[in-house]
Coordinates of C-alpha atoms in Angstrom, one line a residue:
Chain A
X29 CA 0.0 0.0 0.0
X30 CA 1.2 3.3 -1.3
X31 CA 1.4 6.5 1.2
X32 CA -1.2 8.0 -0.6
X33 CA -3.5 4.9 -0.5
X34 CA -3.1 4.9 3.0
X35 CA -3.9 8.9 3.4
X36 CA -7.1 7.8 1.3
X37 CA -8.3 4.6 3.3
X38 CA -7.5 7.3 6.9
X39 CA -9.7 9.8 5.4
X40 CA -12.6 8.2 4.2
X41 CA -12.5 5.7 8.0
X42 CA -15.2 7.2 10.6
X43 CA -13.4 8.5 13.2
X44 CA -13.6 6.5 16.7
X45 CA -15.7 7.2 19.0
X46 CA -16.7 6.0 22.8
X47 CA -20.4 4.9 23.3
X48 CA -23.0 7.0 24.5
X49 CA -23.5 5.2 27.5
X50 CA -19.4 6.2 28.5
X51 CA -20.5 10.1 27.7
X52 CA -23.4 9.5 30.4
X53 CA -21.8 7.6 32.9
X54 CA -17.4 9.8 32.5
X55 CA -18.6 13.2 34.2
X56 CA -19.8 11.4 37.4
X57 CA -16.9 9.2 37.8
X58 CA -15.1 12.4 37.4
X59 CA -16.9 14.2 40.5
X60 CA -16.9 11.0 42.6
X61 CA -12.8 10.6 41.9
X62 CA -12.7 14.0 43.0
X63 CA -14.0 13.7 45.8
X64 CA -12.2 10.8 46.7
X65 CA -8.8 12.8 46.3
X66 CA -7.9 10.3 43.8
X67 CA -7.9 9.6 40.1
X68 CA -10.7 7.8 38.6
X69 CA -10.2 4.4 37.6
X70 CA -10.5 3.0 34.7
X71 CA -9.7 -0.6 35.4
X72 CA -12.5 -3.1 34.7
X73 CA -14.5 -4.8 37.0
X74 CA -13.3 -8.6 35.9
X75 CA -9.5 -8.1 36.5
X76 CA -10.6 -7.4 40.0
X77 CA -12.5 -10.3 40.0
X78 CA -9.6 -12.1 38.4
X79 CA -7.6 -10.7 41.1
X80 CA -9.5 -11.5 44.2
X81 CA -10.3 -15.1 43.2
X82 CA -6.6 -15.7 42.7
X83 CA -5.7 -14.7 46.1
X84 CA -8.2 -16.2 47.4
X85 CA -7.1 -19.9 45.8
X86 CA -3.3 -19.0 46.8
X87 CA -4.5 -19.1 50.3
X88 CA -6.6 -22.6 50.0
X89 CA -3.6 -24.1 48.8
X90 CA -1.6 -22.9 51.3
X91 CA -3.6 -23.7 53.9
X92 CA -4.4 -26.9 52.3
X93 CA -0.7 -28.1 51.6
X94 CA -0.4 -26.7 55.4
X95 CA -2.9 -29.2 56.5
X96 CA -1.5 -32.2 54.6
X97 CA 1.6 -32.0 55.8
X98 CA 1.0 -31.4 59.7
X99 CA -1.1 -34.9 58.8
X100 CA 1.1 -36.4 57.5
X101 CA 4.0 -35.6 59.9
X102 CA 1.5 -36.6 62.2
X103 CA 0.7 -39.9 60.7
X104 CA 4.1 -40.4 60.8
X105 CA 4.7 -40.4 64.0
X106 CA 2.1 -42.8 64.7
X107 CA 3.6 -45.4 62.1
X108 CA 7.2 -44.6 63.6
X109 CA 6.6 -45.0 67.0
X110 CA 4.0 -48.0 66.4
X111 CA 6.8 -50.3 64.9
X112 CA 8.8 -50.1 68.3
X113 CA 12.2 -49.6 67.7
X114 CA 12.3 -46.9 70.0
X115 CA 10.2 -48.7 72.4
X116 CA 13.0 -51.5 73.2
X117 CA 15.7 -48.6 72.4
X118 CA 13.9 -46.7 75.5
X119 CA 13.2 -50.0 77.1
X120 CA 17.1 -50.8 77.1
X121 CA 18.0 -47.2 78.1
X122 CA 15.3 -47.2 81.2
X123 CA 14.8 -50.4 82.4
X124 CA 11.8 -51.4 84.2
X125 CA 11.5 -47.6 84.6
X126 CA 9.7 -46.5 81.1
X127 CA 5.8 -46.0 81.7
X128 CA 4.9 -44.5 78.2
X129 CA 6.8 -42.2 75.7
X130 CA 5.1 -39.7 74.7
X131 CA 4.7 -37.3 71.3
X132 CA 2.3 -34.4 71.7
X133 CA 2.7 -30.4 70.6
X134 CA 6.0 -30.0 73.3
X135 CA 7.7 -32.6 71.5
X136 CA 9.0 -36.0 72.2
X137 CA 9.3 -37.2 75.7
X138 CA 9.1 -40.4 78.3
X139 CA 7.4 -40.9 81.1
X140 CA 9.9 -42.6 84.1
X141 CA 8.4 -44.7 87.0
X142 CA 11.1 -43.4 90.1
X143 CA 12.1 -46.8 91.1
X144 CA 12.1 -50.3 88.0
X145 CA 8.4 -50.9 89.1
X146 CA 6.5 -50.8 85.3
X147 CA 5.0 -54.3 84.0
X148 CA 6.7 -54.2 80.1
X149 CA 4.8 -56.9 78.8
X150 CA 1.5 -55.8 75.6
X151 CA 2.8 -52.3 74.3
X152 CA 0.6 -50.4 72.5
X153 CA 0.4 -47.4 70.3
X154 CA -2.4 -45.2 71.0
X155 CA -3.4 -42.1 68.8
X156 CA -5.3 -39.5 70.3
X157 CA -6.8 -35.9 68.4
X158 CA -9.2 -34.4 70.0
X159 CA -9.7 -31.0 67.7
X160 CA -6.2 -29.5 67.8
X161 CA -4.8 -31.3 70.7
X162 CA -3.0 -34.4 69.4
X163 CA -0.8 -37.4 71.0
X164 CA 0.8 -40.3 70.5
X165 CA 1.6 -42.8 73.6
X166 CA 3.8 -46.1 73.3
X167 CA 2.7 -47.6 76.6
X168 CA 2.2 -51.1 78.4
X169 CA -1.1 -52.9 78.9
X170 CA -2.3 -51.2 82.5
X171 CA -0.7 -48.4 82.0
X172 CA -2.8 -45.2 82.2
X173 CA -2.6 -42.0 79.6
X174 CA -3.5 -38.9 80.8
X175 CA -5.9 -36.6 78.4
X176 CA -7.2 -33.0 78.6
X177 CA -9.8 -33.4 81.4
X178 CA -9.4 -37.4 82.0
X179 CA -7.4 -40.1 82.9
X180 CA -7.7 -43.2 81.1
X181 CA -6.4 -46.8 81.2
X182 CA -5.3 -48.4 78.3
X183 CA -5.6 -52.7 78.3
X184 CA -5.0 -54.9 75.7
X185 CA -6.3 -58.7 75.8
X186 CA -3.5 -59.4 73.1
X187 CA -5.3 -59.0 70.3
X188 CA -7.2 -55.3 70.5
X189 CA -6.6 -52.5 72.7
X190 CA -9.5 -51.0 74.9
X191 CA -9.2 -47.3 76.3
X192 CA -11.3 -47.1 79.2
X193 CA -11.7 -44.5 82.2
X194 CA -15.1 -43.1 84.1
X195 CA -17.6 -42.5 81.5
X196 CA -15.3 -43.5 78.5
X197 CA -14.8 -46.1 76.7
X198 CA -12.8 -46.4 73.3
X199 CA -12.5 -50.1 71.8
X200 CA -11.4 -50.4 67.5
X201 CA -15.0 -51.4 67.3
X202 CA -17.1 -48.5 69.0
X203 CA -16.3 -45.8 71.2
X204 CA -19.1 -45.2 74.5
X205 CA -18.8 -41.6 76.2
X206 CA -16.6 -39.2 76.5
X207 CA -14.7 -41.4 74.0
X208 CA -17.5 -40.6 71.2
X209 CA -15.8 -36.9 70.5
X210 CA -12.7 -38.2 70.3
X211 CA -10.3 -39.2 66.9
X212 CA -8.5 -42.8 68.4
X213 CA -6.7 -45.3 66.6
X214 CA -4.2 -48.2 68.1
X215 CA -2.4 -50.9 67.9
X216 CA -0.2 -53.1 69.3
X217 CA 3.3 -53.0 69.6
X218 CA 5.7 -55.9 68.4
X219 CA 7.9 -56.8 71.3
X220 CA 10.4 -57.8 68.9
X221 CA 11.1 -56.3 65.1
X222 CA 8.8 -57.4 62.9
X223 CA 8.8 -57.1 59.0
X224 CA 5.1 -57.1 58.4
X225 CA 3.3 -54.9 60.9
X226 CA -0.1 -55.7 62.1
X227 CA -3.0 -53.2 60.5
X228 CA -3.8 -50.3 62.2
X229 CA -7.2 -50.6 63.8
X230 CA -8.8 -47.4 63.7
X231 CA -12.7 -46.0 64.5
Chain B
X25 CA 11.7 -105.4 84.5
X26 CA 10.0 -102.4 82.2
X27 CA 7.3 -102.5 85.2
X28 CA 10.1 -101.9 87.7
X29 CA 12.6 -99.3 85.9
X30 CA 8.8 -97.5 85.3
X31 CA 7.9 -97.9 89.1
X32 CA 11.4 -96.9 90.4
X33 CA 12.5 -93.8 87.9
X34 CA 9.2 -92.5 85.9
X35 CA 7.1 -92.8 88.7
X36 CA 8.7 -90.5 91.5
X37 CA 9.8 -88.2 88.7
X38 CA 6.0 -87.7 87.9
X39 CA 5.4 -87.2 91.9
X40 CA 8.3 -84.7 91.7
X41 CA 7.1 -82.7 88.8
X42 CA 5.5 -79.1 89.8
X43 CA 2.1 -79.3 90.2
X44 CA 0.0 -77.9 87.6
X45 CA -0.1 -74.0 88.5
X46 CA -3.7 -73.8 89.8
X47 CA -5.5 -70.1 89.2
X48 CA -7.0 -68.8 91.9
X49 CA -8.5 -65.0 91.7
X50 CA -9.7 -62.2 93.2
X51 CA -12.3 -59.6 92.1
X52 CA -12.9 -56.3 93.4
X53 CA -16.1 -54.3 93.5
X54 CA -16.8 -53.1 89.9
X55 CA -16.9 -49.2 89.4
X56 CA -19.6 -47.8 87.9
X57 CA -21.6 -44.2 87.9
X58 CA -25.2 -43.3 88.3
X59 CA -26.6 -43.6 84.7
X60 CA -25.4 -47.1 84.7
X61 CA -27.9 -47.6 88.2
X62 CA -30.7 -45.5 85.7
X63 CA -30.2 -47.9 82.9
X64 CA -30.6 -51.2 84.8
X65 CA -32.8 -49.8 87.6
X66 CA -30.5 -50.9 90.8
X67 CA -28.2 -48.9 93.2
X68 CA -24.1 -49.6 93.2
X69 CA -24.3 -51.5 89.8
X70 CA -20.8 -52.6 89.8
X71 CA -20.7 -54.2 93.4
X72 CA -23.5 -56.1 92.1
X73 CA -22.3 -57.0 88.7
X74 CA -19.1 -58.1 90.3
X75 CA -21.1 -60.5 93.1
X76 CA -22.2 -61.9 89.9
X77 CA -18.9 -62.5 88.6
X78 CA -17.5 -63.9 91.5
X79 CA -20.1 -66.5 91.4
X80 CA -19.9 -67.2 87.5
X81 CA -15.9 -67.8 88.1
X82 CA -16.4 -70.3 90.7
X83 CA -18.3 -72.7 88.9
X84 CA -15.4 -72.2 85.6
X85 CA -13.2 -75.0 86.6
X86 CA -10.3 -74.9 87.3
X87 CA -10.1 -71.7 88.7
X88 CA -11.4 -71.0 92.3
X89 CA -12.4 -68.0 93.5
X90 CA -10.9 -66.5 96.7
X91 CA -11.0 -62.4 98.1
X92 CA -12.5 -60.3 97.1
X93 CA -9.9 -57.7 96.9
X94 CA -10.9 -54.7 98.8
X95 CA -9.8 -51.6 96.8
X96 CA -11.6 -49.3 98.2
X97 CA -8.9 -46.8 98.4
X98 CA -7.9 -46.7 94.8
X99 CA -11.2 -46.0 93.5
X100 CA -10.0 -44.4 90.6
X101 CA -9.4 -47.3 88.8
X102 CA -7.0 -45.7 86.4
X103 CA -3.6 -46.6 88.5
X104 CA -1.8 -49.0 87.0
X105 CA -0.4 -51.8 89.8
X106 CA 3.3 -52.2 90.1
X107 CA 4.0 -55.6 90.1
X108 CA 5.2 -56.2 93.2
X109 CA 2.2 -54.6 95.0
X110 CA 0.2 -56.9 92.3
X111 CA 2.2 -59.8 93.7
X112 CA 1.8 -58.5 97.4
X113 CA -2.0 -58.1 97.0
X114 CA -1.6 -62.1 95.9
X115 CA 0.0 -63.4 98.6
X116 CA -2.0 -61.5 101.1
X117 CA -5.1 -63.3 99.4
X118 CA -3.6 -66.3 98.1
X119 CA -4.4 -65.5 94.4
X120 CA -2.5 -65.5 91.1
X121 CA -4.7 -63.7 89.5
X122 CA -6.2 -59.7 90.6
X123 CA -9.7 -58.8 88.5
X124 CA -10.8 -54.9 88.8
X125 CA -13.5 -53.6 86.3
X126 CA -15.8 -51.2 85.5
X127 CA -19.9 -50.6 84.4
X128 CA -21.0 -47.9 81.7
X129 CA -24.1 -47.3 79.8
X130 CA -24.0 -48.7 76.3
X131 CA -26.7 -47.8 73.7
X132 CA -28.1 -51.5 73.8
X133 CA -27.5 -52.3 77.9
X134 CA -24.3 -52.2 80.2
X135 CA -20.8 -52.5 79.1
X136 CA -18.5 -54.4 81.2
X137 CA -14.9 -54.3 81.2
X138 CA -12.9 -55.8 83.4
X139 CA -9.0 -55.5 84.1
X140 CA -7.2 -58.6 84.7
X141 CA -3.8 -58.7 86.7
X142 CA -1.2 -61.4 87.0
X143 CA -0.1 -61.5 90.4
X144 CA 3.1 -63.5 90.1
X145 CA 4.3 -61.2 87.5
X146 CA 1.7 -58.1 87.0
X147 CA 1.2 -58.3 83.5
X148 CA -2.1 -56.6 82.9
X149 CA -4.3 -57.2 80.2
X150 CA -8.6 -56.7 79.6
X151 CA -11.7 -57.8 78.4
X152 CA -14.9 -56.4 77.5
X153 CA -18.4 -57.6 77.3
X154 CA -21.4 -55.5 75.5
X155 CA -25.2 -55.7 76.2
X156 CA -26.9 -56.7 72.8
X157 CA -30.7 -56.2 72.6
X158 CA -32.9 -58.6 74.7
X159 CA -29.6 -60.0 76.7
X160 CA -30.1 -60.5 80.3
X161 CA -27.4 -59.4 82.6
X162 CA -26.9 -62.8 83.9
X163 CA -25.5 -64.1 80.1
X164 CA -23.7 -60.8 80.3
X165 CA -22.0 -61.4 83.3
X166 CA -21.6 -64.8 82.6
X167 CA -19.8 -63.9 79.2
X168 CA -17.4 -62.2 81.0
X169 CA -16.4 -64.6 83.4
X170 CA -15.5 -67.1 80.3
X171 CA -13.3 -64.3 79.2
X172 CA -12.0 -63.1 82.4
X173 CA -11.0 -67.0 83.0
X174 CA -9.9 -67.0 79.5
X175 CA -7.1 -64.4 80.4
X176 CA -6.2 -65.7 83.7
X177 CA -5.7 -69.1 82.7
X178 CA -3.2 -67.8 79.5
X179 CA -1.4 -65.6 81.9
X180 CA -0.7 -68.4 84.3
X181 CA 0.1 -70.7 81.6
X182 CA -2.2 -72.7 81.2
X183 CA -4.4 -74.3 78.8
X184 CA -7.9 -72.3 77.6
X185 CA -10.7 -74.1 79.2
X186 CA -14.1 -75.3 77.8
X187 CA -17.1 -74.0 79.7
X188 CA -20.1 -75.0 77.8
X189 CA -23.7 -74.2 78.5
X190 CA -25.9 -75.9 80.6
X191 CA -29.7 -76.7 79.9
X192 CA -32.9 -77.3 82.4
X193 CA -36.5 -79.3 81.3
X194 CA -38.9 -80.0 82.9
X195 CA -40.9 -83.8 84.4
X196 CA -44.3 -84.9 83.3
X197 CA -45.9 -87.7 84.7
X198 CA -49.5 -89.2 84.7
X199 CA -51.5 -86.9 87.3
X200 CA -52.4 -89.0 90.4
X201 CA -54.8 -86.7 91.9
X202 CA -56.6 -86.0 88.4
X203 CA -56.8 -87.0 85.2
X204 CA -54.4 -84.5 83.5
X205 CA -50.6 -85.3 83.3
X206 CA -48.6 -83.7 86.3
X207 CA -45.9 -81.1 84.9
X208 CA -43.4 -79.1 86.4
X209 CA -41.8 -76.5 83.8
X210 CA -39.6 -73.7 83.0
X211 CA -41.5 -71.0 82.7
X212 CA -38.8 -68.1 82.9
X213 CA -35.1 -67.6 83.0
X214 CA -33.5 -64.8 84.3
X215 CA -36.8 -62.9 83.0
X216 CA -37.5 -64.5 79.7
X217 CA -40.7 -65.9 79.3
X218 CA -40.7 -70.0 77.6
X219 CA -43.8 -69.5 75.5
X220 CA -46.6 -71.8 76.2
X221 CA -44.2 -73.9 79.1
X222 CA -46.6 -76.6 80.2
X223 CA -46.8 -77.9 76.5
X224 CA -43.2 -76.8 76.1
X225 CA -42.2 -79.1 79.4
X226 CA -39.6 -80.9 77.5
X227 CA -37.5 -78.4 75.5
X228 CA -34.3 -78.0 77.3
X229 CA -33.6 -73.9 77.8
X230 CA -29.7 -73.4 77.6
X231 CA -27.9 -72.0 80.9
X232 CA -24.7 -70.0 80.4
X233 CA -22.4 -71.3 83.4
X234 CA -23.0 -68.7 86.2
X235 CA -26.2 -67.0 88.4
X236 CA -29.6 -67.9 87.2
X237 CA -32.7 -67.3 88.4
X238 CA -35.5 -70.0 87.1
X239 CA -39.1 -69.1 87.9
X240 CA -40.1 -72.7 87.5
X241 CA -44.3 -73.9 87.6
X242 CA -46.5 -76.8 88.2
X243 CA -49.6 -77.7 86.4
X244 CA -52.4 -80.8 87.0
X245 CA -54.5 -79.3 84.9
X246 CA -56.5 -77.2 87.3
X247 CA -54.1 -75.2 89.2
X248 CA -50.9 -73.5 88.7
X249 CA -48.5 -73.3 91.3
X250 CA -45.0 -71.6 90.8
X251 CA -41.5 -70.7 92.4
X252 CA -38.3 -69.2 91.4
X253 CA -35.0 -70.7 92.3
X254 CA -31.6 -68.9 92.3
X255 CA -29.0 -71.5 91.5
X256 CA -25.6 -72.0 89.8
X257 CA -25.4 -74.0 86.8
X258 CA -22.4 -75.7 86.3
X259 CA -20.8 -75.8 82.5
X260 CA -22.4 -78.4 80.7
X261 CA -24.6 -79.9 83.2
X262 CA -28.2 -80.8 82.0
X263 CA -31.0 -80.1 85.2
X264 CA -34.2 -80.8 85.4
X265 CA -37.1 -79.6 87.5
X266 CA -38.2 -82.4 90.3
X267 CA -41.7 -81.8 91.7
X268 CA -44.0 -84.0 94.5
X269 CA -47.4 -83.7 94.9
X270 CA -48.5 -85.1 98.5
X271 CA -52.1 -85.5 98.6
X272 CA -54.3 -82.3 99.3
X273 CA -50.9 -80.4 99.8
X274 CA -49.6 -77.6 97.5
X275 CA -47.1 -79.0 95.3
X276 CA -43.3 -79.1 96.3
X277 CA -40.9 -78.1 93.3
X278 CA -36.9 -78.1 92.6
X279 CA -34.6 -78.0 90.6
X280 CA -32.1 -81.1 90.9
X281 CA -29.5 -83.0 88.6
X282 CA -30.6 -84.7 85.4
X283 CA -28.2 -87.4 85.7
X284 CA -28.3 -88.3 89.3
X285 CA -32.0 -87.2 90.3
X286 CA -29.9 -85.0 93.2
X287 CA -31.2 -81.6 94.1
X288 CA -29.0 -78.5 93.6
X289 CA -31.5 -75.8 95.4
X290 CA -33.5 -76.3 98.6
X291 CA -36.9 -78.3 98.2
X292 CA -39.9 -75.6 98.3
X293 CA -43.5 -75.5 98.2
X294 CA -44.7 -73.7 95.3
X295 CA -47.5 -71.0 95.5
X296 CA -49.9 -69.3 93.2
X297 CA -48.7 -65.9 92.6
X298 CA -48.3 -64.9 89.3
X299 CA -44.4 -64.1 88.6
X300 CA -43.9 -61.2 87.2
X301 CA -41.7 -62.9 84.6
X302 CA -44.2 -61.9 81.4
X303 CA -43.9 -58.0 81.6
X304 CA -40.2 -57.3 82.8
X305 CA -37.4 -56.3 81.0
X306 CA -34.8 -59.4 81.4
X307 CA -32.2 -56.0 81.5
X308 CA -34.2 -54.8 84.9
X309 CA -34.4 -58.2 86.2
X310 CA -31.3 -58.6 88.3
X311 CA -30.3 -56.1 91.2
X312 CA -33.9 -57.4 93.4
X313 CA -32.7 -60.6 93.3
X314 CA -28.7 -60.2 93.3
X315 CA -28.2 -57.3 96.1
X316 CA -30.1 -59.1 98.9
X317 CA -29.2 -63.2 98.8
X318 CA -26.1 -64.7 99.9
X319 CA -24.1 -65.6 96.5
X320 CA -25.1 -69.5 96.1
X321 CA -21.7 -71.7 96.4
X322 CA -21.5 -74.6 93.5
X323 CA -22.3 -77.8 95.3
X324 CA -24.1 -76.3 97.9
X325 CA -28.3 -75.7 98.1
X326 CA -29.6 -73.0 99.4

């Protein structure tokens, strides 16, 4: 296309022009920028949608990858303590002395009778969540576990473990109680390594 | 000569072998809180339920039951027992074996869990029985005795045991102050009606080992004359009710051996109220009858 075609095509072209509606709608976004000390805007309404909705799903996934992984270091800890290597490492360390070793939000710690007085025989892993509060207890058969606003006794008749105190009751089969609001799952601890775990029991 | 080297070396080495360890245990008042004494309708549920299960041990064989073991001052139930108090608290009762336990309020009926302690080396361990729908307490209690044993006789080494249940009928014989057939019946256990007994006379009604009271009746036809009986059945033992009719005298009832004819409760004369048997919840059967009678001894009528 020569320059003068081009000067041609320009000439005869309508010249552009807003809408009507923008002529009706520009002298009161004027005054109301104005007033606002500021400039008026011209940025459309879906980029702020666009906007908002993006933030907004950052956030899920943060808070959902957040969740996940305090699960699954959670989980974890079930599944490490439950295989009992550091049961009969503690048991060696403490002998006769080791009530329960427990993992809640302070950490990792045990619990130590004062004098070798503890029955070792049926360990068990107990999980308990009840809301935020979680724990996890390697502990012998008779032994009792202390939650928020109970004390509870944990038993095993060697082949389930039963959580019971006053007014709760917590078997893998049904939970009676106090024990109804509560997130539980055990199992029993192999006295000695074993290559194929027993399946979590969980209600 | 094998007779003699038998006599003189296998022979004493038999009668020097340790005697087989016997298992003798001790149960402690059951704990248990007020809505368990709603749901069943008594007071002090577990002292109850654990009268219960003192009786159902003794008649598990071979365990004997000897105690109970006062615990009055750990009432908390939620210690655990050192083994050498466990072992102390034996020796002080002669028992190898420490049962504690405790009563709550399941959906269907009571829960029962019971805590069973080793006392030669305090190794604890439990067992639980549940209510299902229609269950008396009696089968519930009895339940847990089999398990309870169960555990004690593991932890002392020994053998599991086979307590099976018993079963009671009734006599009939030709009426010999009337034309219709004497017969003395079942006509409840432990609050369970036996549909249409008198025709029914000779269906056997299963007994878990343990506490059981029988409402038992007589019929000639005319009158009906009844009485209930407290008793232990022993595992696998078949009873039969025994009945005599003296002549213008109310009819005296029992409740004796099948095998050997021998009574196992006292010899009483039946009368005509009606038991309440038809109209009561087998669940709210127990603490009238449990709380206020001496705890019937296997062997011995009452």
């Amino acid at each position: 296309m020569t320059p003068e075609e081009l000067k041609s095509l320009a000439q005869a072209s309508a010249e552009p022009a807003w809408p009507d509606f923008h002529w009706e709608e520009f002298p009161g976004r004027v005054v109301a920028g104005l007033r606002a000390g500021a400039r008026p805007t011209t940025a459309p309404r879906h980029l702020k949608l666009a906007i908002a909705l993006a933030a907004a799903a950052t956030c899920g996934l943060m808070a959902g990858f957040a969740l996940w992984y305090g699960n699954a270091a959670n989980s974890g800890t079930f599944e490490s303590l439950r295989d009992g290597q550091m049961l009969r490492a503690q048991l060696t360390r403490y002998a006769g002395r080791l009530e329960a070793i427990v993992h809640d939000r302070s950490g990792l710690r045990t619990r130590l009778a004062k004098t070798p007085s503890v029955a070792t025989a049926d360990p068990v892993c107990v999980e308990i969540r009840d809301g935020d509060e979680r724990q996890v207890v390697v502990t012998f058969s008779g032994q009792p576990i202390q939650l928020v606003d109970r004390t509870v006794m944990v038993l095993s008749d060697g082949g389930q473990v039963i959580l019971i105190g006053r007014d709760f009751l917590w078997t893998p089969s049904g939970a009676a109680g106090a024990a109804r609001r509560l997130q539980i799952r055990a199992a029993l601890v192999p006295p000695e390594p074993s290559p194929t775990p027993k399946p979590t029991e969980t209600f | 000569m094998k007779t003699l080297l038998l006599t003189l070396f296998v022979l004493p080495a038999g009668l020097l072998a340790a005697p087989a360890t016997e298992v003798r245990v001790a149960v402690a008042d059951f704990l248990s809180g007020f809505n368990v004494d709603q749901q069943v309708g008594g007071h002090d549920s577990g002292r109850a339920l654990a009268r219960i299960l003192r009786a159902d041990l003794a008649v598990l064989a071979p365990l004997t039951v000897v105690g109970p073991w006062d615990r009055e001052a750990d009432a908390t139930d939620v210690r655990a027992v050192p083994p050498a108090e466990a072992k102390a608290v034996g020796e002080s009762l002669g028992a190898t074996t420490l049962v504690s336990g405790r009563v709550l309020a399941g959906s269907a009926g009571p829960i029962m869990a019971a805590r069973v302690i080793s006392a030669t080396t305090g190794r604890t361990q439990g067992t639980l029985v549940q209510s299902v729908r229609g269950e008396s307490v009696a089968d519930l209690v009895s339940h847990l005795a089999a398990q309870v044993a169960a555990v004690a006789m593991a932890q002392q080494g020994r053998p599991p045991g086979s307590w099976p249940a018993a079963a009671i009928l009734g006599t009939r014989r030709p009426g010999s102050h009337s034309d219709h057939d004497e017969v003395a019946c079942v006509l409840d256990v432990d609050g369970r009606a036996v549909p249409d007994e008198t025709a029914k006379w000779d269906q056997p009604q299963a007994l878990s080992p343990g506490l059981h009271e029988v409402y038992v009746r007589f019929f000639d036809g005319h009158r009906l004359m009844d009485h209930d009986f407290i008793f232990n059945a022993a595992p696998g033992a078949h009873y039969r009710v025994g009945f005599a009719r003296p002549a213008d005298r109310k009819a005296t009832l029992w409740i004796g051996s099948a095998d050997s004819g021998e009574p196992v409760t006292d010899k009483a004369e039946a009368d005509t109220r009606v038991p309440p048997s038809e109209t009561v919840d087998p669940l709210n059967h127990w603490p009238d009858w449990v709380l206020p009678l001496p705890i019937p001894v296997p062997g011995q009528t009452h």
